[in-house]
Short mmCIF file of C-alpha atoms in Angstrom, two decimals:
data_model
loop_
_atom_site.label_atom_id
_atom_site.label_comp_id
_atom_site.label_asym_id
_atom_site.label_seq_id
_atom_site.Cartn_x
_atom_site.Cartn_y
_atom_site.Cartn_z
CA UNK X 1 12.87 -2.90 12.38
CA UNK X 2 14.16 -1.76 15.95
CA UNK X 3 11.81 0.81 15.95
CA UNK X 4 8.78 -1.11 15.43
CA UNK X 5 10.11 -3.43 17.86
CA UNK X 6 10.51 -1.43 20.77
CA UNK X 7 6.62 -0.18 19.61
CA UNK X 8 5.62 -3.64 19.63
CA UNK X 9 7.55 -4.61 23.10
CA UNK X 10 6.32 -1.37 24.79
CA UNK X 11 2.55 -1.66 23.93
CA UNK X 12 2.85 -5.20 24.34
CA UNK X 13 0.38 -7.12 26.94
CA UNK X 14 1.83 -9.86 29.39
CA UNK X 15 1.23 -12.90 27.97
CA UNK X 16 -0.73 -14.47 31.13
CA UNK X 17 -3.60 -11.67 30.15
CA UNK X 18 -4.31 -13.07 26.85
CA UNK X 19 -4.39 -16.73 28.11
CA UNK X 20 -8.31 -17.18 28.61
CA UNK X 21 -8.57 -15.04 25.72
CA UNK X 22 -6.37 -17.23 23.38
CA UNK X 23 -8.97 -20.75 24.68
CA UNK X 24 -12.27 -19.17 24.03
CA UNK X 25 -11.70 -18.01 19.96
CA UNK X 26 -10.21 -15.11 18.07
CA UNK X 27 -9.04 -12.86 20.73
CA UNK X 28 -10.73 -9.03 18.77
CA UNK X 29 -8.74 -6.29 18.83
CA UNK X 30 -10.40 -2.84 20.14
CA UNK X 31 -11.05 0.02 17.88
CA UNK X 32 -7.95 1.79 19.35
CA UNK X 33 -5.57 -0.69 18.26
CA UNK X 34 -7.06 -1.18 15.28
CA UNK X 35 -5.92 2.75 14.74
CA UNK X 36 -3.20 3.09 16.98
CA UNK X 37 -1.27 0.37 15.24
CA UNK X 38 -1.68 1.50 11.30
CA UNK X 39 -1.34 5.12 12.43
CA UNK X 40 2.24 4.36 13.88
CA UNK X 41 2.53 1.92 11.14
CA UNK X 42 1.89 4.48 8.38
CA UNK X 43 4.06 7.10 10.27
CA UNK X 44 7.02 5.21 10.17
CA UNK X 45 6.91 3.95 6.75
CA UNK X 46 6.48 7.53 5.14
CA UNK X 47 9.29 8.88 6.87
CA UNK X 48 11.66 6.78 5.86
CA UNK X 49 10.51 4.98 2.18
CA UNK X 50 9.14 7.90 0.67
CA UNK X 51 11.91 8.61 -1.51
CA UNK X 52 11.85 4.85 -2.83
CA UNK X 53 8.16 5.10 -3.19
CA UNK X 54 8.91 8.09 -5.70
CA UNK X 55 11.80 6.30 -7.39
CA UNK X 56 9.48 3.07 -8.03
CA UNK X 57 6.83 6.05 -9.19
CA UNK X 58 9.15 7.62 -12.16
CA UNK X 59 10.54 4.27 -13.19
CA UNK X 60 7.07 2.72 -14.08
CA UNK X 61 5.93 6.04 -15.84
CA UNK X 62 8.72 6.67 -17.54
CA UNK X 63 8.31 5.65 -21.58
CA UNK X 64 11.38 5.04 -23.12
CA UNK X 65 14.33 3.73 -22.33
CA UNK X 66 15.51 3.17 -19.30
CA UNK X 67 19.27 2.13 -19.68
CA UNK X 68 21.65 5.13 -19.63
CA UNK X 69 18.86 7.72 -18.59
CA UNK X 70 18.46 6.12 -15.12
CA UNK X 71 19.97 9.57 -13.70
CA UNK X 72 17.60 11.87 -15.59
CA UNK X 73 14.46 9.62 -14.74
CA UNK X 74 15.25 9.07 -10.95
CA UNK X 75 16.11 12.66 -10.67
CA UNK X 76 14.74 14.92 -13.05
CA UNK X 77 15.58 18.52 -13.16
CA UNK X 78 18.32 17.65 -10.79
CA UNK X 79 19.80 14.92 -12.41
CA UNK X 80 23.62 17.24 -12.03
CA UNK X 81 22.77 18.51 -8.78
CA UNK X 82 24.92 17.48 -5.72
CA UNK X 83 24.36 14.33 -4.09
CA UNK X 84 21.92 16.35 -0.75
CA UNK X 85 19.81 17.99 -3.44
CA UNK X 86 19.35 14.75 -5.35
CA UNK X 87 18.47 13.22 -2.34
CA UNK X 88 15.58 16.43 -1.17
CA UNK X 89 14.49 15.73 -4.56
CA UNK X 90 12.95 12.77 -4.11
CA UNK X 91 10.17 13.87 -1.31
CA UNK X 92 8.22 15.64 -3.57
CA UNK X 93 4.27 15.43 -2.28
CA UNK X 94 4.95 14.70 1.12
CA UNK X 95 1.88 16.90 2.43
CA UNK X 96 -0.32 14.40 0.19
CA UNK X 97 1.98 11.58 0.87
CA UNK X 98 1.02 11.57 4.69
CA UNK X 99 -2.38 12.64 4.45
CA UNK X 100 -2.63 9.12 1.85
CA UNK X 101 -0.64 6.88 3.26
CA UNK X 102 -1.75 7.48 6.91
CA UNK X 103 -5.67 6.90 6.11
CA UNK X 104 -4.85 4.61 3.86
CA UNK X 105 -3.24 2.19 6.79
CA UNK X 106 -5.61 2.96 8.89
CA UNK X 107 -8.68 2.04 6.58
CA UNK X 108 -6.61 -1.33 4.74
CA UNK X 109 -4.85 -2.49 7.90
CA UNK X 110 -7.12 -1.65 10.61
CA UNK X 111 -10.39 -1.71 8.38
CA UNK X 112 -9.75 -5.55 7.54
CA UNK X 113 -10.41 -6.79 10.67
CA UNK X 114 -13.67 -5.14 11.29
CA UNK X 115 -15.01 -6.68 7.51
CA UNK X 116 -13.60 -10.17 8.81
CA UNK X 117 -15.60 -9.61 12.42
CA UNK X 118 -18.80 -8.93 9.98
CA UNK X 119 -18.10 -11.60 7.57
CA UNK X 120 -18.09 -13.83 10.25
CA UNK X 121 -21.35 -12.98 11.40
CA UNK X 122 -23.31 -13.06 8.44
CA UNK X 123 -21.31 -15.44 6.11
CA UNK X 124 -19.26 -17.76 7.66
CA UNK X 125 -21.89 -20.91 6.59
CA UNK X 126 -20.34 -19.82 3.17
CA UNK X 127 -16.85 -19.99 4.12
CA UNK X 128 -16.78 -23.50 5.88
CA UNK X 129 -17.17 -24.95 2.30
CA UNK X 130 -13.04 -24.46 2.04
CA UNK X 131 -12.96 -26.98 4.99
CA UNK X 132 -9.03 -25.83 6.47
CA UNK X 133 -8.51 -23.43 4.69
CA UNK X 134 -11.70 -21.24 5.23
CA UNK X 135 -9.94 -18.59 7.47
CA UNK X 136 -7.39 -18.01 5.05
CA UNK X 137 -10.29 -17.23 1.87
CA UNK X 138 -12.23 -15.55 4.92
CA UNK X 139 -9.33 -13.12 5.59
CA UNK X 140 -8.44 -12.33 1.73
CA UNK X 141 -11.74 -12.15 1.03
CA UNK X 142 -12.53 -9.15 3.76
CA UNK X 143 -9.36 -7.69 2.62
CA UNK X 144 -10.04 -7.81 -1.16
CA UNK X 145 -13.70 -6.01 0.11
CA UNK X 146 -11.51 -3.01 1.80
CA UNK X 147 -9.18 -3.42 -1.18
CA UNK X 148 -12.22 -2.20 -3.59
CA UNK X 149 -13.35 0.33 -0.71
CA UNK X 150 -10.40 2.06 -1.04
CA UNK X 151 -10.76 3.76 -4.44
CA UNK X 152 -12.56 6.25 -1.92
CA UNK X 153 -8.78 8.12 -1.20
CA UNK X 154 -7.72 7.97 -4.40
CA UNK X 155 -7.90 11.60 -4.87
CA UNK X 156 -5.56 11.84 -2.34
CA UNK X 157 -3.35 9.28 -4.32
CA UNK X 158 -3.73 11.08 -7.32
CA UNK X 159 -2.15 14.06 -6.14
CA UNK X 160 0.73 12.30 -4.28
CA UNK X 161 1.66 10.29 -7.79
CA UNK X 162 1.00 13.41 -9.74
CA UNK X 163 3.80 15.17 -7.35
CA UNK X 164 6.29 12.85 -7.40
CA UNK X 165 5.69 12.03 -11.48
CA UNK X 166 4.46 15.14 -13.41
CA UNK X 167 5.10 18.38 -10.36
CA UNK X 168 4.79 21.08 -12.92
CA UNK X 169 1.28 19.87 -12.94
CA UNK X 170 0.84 21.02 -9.64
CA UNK X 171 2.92 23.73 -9.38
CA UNK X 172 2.10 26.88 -7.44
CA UNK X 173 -1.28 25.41 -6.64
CA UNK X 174 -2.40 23.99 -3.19
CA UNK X 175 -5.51 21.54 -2.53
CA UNK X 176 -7.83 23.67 -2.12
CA UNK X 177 -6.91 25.15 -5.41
CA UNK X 178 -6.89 21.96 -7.05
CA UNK X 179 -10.49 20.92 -6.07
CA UNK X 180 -11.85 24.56 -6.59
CA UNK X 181 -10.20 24.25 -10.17
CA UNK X 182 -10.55 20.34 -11.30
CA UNK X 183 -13.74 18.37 -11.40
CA UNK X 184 -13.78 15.91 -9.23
CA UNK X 185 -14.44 13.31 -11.71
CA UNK X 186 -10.44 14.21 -12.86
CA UNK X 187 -9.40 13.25 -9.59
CA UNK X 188 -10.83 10.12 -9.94
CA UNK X 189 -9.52 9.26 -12.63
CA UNK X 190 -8.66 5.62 -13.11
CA UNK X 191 -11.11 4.12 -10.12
CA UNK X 192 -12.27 1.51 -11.96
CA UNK X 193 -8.28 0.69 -13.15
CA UNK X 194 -7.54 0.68 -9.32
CA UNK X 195 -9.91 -1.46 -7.89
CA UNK X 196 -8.98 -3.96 -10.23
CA UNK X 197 -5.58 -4.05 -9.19
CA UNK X 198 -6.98 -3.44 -5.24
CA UNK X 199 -8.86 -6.51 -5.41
CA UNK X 200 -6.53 -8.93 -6.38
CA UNK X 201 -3.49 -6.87 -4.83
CA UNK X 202 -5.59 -7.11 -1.54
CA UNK X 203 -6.45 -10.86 -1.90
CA UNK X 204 -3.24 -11.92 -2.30
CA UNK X 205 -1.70 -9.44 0.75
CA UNK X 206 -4.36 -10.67 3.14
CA UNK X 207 -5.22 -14.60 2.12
CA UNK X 208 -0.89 -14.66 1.96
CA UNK X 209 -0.28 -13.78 5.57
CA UNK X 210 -3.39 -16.13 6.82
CA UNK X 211 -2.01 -18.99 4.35
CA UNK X 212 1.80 -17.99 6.08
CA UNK X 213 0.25 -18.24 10.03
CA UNK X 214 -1.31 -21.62 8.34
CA UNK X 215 1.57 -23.12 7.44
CA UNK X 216 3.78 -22.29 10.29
CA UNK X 217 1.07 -24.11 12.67
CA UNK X 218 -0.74 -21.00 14.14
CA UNK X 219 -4.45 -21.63 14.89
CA UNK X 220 -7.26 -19.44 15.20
CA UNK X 221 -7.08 -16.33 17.59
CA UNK X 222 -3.05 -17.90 18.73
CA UNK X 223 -1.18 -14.90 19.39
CA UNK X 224 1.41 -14.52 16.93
CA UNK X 225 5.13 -13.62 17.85
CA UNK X 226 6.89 -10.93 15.84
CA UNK X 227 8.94 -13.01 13.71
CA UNK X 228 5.79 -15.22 12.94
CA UNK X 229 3.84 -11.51 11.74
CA UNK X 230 6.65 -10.46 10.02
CA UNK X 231 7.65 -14.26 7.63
CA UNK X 232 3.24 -13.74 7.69
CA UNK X 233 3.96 -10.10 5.69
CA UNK X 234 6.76 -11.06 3.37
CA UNK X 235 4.66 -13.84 2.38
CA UNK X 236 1.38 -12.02 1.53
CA UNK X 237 3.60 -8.59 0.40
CA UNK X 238 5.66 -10.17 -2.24
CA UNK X 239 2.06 -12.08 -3.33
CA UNK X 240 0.44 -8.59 -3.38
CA UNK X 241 2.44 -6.41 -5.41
CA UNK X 242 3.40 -9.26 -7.92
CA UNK X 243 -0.07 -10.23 -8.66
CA UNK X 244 -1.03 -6.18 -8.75
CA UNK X 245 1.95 -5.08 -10.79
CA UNK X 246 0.52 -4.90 -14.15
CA UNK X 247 -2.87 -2.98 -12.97
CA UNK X 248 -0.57 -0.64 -10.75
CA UNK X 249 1.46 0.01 -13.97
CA UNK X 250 -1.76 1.15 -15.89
CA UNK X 251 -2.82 2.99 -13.02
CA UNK X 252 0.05 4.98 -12.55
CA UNK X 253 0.28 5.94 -15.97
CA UNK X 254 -3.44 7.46 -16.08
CA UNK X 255 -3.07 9.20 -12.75
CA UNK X 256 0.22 10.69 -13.71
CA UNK X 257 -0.84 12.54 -16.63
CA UNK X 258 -1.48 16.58 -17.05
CA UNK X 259 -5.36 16.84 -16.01
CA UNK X 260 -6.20 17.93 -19.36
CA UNK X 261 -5.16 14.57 -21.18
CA UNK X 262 -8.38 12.49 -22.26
CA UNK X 263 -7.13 9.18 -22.86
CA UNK X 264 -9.04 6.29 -21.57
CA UNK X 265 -7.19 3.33 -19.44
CA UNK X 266 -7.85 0.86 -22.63
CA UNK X 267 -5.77 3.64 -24.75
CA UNK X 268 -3.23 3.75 -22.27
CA UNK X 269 -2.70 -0.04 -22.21
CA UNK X 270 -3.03 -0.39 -25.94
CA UNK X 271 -0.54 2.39 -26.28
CA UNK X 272 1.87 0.75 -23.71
CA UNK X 273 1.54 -2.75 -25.49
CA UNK X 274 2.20 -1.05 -28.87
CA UNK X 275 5.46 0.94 -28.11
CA UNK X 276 6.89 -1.01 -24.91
CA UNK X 277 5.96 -4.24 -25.29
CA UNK X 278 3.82 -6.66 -22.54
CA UNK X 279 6.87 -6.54 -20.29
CA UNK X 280 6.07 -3.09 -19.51
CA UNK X 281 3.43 -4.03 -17.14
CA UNK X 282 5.92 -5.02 -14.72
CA UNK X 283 8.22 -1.69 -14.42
CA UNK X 284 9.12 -1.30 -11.62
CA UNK X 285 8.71 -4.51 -10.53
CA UNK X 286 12.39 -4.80 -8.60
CA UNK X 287 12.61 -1.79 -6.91
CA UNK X 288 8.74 -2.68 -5.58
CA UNK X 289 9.95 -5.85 -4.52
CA UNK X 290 13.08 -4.23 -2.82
CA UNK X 291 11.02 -2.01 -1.15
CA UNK X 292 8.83 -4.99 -0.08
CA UNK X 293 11.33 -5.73 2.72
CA UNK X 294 12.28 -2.80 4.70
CA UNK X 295 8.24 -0.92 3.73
CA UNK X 296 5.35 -3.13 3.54
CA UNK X 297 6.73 -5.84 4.91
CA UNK X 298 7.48 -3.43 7.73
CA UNK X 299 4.16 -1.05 7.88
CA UNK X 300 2.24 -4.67 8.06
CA UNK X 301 4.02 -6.41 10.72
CA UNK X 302 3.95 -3.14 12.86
CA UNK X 303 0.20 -2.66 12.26
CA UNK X 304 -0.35 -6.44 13.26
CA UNK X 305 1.79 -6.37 16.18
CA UNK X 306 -0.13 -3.52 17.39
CA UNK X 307 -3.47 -4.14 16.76
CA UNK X 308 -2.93 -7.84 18.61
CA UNK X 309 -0.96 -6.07 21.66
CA UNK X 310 -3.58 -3.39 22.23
CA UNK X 311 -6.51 -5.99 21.80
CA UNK X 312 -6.64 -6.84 25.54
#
């Protein structure tokens, strides 16, 4: 966290500036914040929780059992190697992991504010019907709309899962390869699967953080402090990948397969129920909510501190 703080504390505005700003309503962040901040955010968040990303990744699609085999399924191929090659071993996809994870901030993050501006606009009539609490279902709701929306990278996702899961699917071939040689369709594989775990997964990670700022007395357009935005993201992270675990399980398993296998999402589920049992849908479930703190958690509170400091 010192890193995003001295981000936050450097790009930060004097306080005296965003006085007027705070009396007349919801002080809106400029475009370049809205980038500036996820960009960093995204940045900083691949470069250091990759490899748990790709630990969380062969946990929830490995099949069988995980107890005694943890070595083999964390590590693979280099289950016996030394401790640095164990380590290198777990940053496979990193080309598509920053290519992903960078838009993907960017567009969730710094997207969900421009959806809130236009919900605003056209909808808010409908929103005022949740008397108190009709920021909070405003905010989810935009981000649950750029949750859906972003089944539009998941090719990108695809291949990032597919490198840290299955490489030998992908070996010796680069992405231009890869779209020359697979239909498009292939790669995307599973969109319906994700947005159902985006919208919910979204809801909770937006209408969390509002419901957080709620409850620790912050009112509309109040700047928040960086211990407010950061209790704000462990409350709506921990909702989001809790309430998206079992769709992120099914979805994981479909875009980890070789390109060739046919099975449907239903198949895969009624196959998973069948061998593993319903508490399958949560693999994975610790390590994602380990990696809540020092990733998500993080990524968010950067891209919030940002966005607000850069607002003017």
């Amino acid at each position: 966290f010192f890193f995003g703080t001295f981000i936050c504390k450097f790009y930060s505005v004097p306080a005296t500036m965003h006085a007027s700003a705070g009396s007349t309503g919801e002080r809106k962040a400029t475009t370049l914040g809205r980038i500036v901040g996820p960009t960093v955010a995204g940045i900083s968040e691949l470069l250091v929780f990759h490899p748990v990303d790709t630990v969380a990744k062969r946990l929830m699609s490995n099949t069988g059992q995980i107890r005694g085999n943890l070595n083999q399924i964390i590590f693979k191929k280099h289950a016996d190697a030394s401790a640095f090659v164990k380590w290198q071993s777990l940053f496979p996809g990193l080309g598509f992991g920053a290519a992903y994870k960078i838009t993907q901030r960017v567009y969730k993050f710094g997207g969900q504010p421009f959806v809130v501006d236009l919900l605003k606009k056209s909808s808010s009539d409908k929103f005022d019907t949740f008397g108190s609490y009709s920021n909070v279902i405003l905010k989810a709701t935009a981000g649950s709309m750029i949750g859906v929306g972003e089944v539009a990278l998941l090719p990108l996702d695809v291949l990032k899962i597919k490198a840290q899961t299955n490489p030998e699917s992908l070996k010796g071939r680069g992405l231009i390869s890869i779209l020359r040689e697979e239909k498009l369709s292939t790669l995307y594989r599973g969109a319906g699967w994700t947005a159902a775990r985006n919208a919910p997964g979204s809801f909770s990670l937006f209408g969390g953080a509002a419901l957080a700022k709620k409850g620790m007395g912050l009112k509309e357009g109040q700047k928040a402090t960086f211990v407010q935005d950061l209790i704000a993201s462990i409350s709506g992270s921990v909702a989001s990948i809790t309430v998206a675990a079992p769709m992120d399980v099914v979805k994981t398993r479909i875009q980890n397969r070789d390109f060739g296998d046919p099975r449907s999402g239903v198949k895969v589920i009624t196959d998973l129920i069948a061998t593993e049992g319903p508490s399958a849908f949560f693999k994975g479930l610790t390590p994602k909510v380990i990696v809540v703190g020092p990733k998500l958690i993080f990524s968010f509170t950067i891209a919030q501190q940002l966005i607000q400091a850069l607002g003017g």
